XYZ file of C-alpha atoms in Angstrom:
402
model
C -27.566 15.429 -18.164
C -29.100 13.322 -15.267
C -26.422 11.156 -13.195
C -28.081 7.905 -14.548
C -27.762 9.190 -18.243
C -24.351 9.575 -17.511
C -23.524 6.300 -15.893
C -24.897 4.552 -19.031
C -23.287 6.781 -21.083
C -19.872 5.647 -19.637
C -20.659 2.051 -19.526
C -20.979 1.884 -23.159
C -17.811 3.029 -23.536
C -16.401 0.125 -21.581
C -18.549 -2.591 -21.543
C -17.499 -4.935 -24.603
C -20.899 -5.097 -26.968
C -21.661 -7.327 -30.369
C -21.369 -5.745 -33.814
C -25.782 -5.235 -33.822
C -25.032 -3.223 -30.943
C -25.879 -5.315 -28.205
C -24.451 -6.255 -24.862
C -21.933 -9.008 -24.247
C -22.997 -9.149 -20.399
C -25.665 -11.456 -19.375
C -27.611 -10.823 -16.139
C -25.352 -12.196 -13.091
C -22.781 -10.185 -15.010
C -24.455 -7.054 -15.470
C -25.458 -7.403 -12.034
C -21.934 -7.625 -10.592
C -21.034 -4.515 -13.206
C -23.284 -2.406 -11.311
C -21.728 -3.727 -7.953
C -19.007 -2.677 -9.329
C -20.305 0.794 -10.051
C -21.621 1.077 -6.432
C -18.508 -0.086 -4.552
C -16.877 2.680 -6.709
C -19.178 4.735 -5.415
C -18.665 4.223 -1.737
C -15.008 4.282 -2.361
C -14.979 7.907 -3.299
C -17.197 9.711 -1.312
C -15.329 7.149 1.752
C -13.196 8.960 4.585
C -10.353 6.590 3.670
C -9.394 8.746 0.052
C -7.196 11.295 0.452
C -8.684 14.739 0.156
C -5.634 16.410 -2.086
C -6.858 18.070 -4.903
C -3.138 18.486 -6.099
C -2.633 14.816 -5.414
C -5.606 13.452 -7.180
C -4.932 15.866 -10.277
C -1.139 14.735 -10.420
C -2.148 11.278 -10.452
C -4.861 11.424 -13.407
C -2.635 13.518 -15.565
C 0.043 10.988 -14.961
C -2.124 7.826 -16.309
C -2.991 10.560 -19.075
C 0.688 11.386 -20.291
C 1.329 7.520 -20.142
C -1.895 6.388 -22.154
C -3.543 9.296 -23.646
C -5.659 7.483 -26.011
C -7.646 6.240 -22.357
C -7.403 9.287 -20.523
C -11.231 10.455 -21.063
C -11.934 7.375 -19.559
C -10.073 6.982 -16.223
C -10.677 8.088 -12.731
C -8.012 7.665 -10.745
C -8.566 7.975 -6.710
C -5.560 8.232 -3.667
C -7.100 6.267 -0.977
C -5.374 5.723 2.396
C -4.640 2.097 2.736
C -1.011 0.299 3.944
C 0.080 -1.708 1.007
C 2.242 -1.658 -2.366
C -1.117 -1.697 -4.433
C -3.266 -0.091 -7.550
C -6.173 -1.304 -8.950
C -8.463 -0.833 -11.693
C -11.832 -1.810 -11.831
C -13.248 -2.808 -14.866
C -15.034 0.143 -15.398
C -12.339 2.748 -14.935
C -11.202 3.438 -11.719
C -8.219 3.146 -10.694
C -7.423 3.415 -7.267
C -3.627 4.003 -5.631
C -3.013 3.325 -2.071
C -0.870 5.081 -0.020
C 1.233 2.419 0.353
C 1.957 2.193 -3.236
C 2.696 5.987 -3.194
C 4.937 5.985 0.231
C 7.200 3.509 -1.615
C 8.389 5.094 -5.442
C 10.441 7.493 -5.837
C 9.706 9.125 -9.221
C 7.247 9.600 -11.412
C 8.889 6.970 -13.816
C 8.321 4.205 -10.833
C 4.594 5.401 -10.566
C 4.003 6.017 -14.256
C 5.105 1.960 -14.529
C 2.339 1.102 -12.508
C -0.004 3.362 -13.559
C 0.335 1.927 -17.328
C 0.377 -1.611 -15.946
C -3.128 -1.334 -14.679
C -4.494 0.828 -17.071
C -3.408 -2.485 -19.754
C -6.057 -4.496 -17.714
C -8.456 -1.911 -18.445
C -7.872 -1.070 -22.071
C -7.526 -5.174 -22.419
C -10.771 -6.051 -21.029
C -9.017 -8.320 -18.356
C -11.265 -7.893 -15.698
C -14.458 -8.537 -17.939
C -13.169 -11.711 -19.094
C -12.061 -13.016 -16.009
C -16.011 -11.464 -15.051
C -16.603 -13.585 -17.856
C -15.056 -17.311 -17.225
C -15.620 -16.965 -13.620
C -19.507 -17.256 -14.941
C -18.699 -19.860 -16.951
C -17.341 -22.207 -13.798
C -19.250 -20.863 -11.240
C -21.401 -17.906 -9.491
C -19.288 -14.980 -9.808
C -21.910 -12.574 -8.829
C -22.234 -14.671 -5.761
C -18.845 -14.845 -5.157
C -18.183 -11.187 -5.458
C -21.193 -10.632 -3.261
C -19.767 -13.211 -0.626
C -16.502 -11.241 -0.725
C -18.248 -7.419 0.268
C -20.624 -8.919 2.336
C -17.523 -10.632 4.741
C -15.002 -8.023 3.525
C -13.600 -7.997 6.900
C -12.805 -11.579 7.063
C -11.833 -12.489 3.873
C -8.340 -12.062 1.895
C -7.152 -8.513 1.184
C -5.598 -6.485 -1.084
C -3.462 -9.337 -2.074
C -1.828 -10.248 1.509
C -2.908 -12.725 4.603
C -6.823 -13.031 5.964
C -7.819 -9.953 7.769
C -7.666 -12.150 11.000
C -3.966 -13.135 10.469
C -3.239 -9.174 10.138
C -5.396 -8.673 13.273
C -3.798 -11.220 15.532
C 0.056 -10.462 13.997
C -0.702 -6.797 14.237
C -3.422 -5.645 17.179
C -4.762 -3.616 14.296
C -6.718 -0.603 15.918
C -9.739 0.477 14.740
C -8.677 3.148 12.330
C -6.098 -0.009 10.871
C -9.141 -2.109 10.886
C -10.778 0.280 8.809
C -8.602 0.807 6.629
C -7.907 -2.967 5.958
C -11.773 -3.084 5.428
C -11.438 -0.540 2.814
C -8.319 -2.465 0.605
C -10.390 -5.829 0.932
C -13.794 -3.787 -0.929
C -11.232 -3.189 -3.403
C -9.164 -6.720 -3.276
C -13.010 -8.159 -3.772
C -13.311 -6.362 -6.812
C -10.326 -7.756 -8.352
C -11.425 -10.863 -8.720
C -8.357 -12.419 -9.918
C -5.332 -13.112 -9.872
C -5.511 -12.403 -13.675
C -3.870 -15.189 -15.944
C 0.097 -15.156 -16.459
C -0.468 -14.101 -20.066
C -2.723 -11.171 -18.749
C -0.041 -10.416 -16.790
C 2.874 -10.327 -18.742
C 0.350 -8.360 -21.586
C -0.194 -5.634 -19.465
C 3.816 -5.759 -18.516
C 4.317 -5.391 -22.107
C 1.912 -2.554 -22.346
C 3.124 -0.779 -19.426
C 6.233 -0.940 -20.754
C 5.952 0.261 -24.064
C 3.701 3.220 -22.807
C 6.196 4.040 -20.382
C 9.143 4.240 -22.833
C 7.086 6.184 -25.372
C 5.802 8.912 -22.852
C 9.179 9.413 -22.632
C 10.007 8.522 -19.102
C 12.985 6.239 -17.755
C 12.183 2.649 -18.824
C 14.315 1.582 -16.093
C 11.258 3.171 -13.540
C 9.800 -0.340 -13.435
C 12.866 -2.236 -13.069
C 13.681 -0.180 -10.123
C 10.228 -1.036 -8.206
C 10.245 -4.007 -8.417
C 13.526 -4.602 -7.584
C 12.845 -2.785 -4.398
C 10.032 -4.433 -3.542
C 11.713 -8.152 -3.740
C 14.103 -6.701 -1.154
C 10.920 -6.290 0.669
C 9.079 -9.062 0.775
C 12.681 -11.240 1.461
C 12.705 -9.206 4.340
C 8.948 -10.445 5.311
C 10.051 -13.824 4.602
C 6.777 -15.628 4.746
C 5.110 -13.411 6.952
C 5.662 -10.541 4.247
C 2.665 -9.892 3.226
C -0.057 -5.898 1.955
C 1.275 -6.292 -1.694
C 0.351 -6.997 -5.036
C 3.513 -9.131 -5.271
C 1.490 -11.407 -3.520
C -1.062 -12.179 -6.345
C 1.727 -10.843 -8.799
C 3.226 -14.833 -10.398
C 6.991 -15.256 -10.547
C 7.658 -11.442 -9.485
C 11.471 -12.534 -10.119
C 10.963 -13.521 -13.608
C 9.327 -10.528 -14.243
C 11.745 -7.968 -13.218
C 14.820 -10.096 -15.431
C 12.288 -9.211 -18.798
C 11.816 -5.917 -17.522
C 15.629 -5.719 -17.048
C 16.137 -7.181 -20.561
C 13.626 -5.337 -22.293
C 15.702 -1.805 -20.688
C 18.312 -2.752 -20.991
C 18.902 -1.450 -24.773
C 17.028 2.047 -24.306
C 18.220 5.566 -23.641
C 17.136 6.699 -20.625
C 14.116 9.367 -20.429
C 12.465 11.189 -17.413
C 12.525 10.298 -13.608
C 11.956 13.438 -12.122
C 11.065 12.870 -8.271
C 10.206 16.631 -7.204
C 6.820 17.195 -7.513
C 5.669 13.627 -6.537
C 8.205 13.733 -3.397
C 6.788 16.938 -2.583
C 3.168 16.099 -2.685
C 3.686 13.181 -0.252
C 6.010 14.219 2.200
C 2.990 15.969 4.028
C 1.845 12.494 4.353
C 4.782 10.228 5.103
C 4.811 10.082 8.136
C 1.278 8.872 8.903
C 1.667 6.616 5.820
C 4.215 4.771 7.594
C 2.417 4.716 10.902
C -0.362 2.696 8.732
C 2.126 0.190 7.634
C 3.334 -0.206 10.972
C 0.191 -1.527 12.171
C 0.117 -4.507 9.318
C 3.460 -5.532 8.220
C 5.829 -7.764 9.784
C 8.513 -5.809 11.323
C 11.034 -7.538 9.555
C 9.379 -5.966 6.224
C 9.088 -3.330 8.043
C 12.045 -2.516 8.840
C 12.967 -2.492 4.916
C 10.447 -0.038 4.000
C 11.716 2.491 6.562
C 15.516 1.888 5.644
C 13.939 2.662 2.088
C 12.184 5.973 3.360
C 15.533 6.915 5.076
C 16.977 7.056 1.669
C 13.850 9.474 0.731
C 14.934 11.743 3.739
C 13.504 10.555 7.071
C 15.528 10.679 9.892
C 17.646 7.812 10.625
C 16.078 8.787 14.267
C 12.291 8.964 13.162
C 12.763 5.451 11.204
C 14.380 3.335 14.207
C 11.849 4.967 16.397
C 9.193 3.219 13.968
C 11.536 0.007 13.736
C 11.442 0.107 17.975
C 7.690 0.468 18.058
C 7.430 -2.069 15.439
C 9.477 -4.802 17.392
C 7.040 -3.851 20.262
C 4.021 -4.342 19.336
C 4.880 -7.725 17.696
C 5.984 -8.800 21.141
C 2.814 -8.347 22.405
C 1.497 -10.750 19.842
C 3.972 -13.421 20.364
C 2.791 -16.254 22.245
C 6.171 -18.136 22.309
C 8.329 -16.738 25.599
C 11.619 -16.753 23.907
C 10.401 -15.112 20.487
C 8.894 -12.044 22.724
C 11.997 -11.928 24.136
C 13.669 -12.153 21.019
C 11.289 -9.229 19.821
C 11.870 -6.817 22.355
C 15.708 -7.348 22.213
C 15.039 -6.164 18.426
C 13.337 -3.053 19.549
C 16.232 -2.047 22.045
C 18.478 -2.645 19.662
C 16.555 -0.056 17.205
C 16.413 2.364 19.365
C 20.195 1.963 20.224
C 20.576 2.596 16.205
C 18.188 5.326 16.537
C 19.826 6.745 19.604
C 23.293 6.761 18.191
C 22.291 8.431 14.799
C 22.984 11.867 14.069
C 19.490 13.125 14.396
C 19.219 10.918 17.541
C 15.620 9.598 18.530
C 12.192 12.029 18.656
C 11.484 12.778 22.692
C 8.699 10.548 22.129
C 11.222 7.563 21.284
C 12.940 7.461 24.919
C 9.828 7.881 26.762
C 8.783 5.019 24.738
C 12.187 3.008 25.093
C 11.846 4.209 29.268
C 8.536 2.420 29.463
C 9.683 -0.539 27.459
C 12.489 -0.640 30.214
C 10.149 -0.544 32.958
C 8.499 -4.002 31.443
C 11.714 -5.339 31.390
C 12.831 -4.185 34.627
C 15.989 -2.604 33.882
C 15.182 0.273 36.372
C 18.707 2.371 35.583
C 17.932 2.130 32.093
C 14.553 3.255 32.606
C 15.457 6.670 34.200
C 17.741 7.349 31.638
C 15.690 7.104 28.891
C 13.003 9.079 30.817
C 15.324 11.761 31.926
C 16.090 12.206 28.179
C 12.789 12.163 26.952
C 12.057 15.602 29.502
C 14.879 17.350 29.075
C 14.198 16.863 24.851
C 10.351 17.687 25.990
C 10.209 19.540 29.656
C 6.565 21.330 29.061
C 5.494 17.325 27.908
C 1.722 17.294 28.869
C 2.645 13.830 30.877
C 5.629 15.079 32.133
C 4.519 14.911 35.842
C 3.273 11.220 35.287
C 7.164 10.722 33.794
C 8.587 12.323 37.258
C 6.550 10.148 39.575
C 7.595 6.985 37.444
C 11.437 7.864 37.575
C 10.799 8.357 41.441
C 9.145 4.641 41.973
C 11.884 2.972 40.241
């Protein structure tokens, strides 16, 4: 069957049509459907999803054992973006960010979101929203405004890609990635409603209990993920809590509606062992957009998962850092780096003790502070940990100027 037979063929299973047959969509809408199709499109075949067969199969038979009924339906895509986010188009993708993934434990946690925004799918949320954005204004040209400034606009549900450029010194593989959440963040176009919402919690929920998996999975992410964003304060920010209304409420009728059930699955194996290979860059991707105070949460969180209390101060340290840089106040840069010496003090002290790369990094920090003694110290560390280091001569030299 030619591609173009087959695109049709899978719109008309999901675009909403009268009982003669024929199509609820007028033209700006159909318009924006096919945008939709083509940003899909460019998604996939983009550098930014991850290329893990096992990963991408786990995921889609996950959605499938939670709603089977809309399995022939989905595609679900792992894409590499910082961020506690899924989203479904309206045509039946669904894609899961890294972020999203870094931060659950079990499949229970992921099957909850998975069922969540499959509900918006299955509901037609997106189309209607399609639908009364038409009704009060150019959606198409919205949506089209959105892609075409992608880079400047809001993201995947946090700040303005400028505030996460000028908090964060985003690099260009950040940047890119940022790019890539806000093609999918334009596609949204939502927030949905709060009945939408609490619909698909409903639906999520019920799918997730009769799967058979631990209802409690959703009360335990987004409990989590409060902790989170209090950490962020008002800087918190990469997370569909953000566009997510009264995220407390939410988790106390989640909380009710568990409260009364037996407990099913949670296993944690295979998903934990299909991203460990991954964690660590994963966090290195938040670290260049959160705030470090939120920051600093998530990696407490992925010591619990089995990073090194070493490894996750190290990150903390680097953190503090690089929002020092940022600061134009005095005193808060000062404040800053005082954080990061005091994470990798934690990180120092803990049984694993920092990576070599942590107290040539806490030397050099020294150096900007001029704390000379310190300096060598941490240096001397870092090449006894690492004596064949490719900069090691470049470490000697420094430790003989100061």
């Amino acid at each position: 069957m030619r591609p173009s037979l087959v695109l049709w063929f899978c719109l008309s299973l999901v675009i909403p049509v009268h009982a003669d047959g024929t199509r609820l969509l007028d033209e700006d809408e159909a318009g924006l459907w096919m945008l939709v199709e083509k940003h899909e499109q460019h998604l996939r075949t983009s550098s930014r999803i991850i290329k893990d067969a096992g990963l991408a199969e786990y995921l889609k038979g996950l959605s499938c054992r939670v709603v089977p009924d809309t399995c022939e339906n989905l595609r679900v895509y792992p894409i590499r973006a910082p961020g506690f986010n899924a989203f479904m188009m309206p045509n039946g993708a669904m894609f899961v960010q890294s972020g999203l993934l870094l931060r659950v434990h079990d499949e229970a946690e992921l099957a909850a979101i998975l069922g969540h925004e499959t509900s918006h799918f299955v509901r037609g949320h997106s189309i209607s929203r399609i639908r009364k954005w038409h009704k009060t204004s150019s959606a198409f040209a919205v949506a089209g405004a959105l892609v075409s400034a992608v880079g400047a606009v809001a993201v995947n549900s946090a700040g303005s890609y400028e505030q996460a450029s000028n908090a964060a010194d985003l690099s260009n593989t950040a940047s890119l990635m940022v790019q890539t959440a806000g093609i999918v963040a334009a596609f949204q176009l939502v927030a949905y409603g709060r009945e939408q919402e609490s619909e698909a919690d409903v639906d999520g929920f019920e799918w997730l209990h009769n799967s058979g998996f631990d209802p409690n999975g959703a009360v335990r992410v987004w409990r989590r993920l409060l902790i989170e964003q209090e950490a962020g304060g008002e800087n918190s920010g990469f997370s569909l809590l953000a566009t997510h209304p009264t995220p407390e409420k939410r988790l106390e009728e989640l909380g009710n509606r568990a409260a009364n059930l037996d407990y099913g699955s949670s296993d944690s194996a295979t998903l934990l062992q299909l991203i460990e290979p991954n964690r660590q860059d994963w966090l290195n991707d938040e670290l260049h957009v959160q705030h470090p105070g939120q920051f600093a949460a998530i990696t407490e969180d992925q010591i619990s998962l089995g990073v090194t209390k070493g490894f996750g101060h190290y990150l903390q340290a680097k953190s503090w850092m690089r929002h020092a840089i940022q600061e134009k106040s005095e005193s808060r840069r000062t404040e800053s780096y005082e954080k990061a010496i005091a994470a990798f003090q934690k990180g120092d002290a803990s049984e694993s003790g920092l990576p070599a790369n942590g107290y040539r990094e806490w030397g050099k920090l020294c150096v900007s502070l001029n704390f000379p003694e310190d300096a060598k110290k941490h240096f001397s560390k870092y090449l006894e940990l690492r004596p064949d280091a490719w900069d090691a001569n470049f470490v000697n030299r420094e430790m003989q100027s100061l």
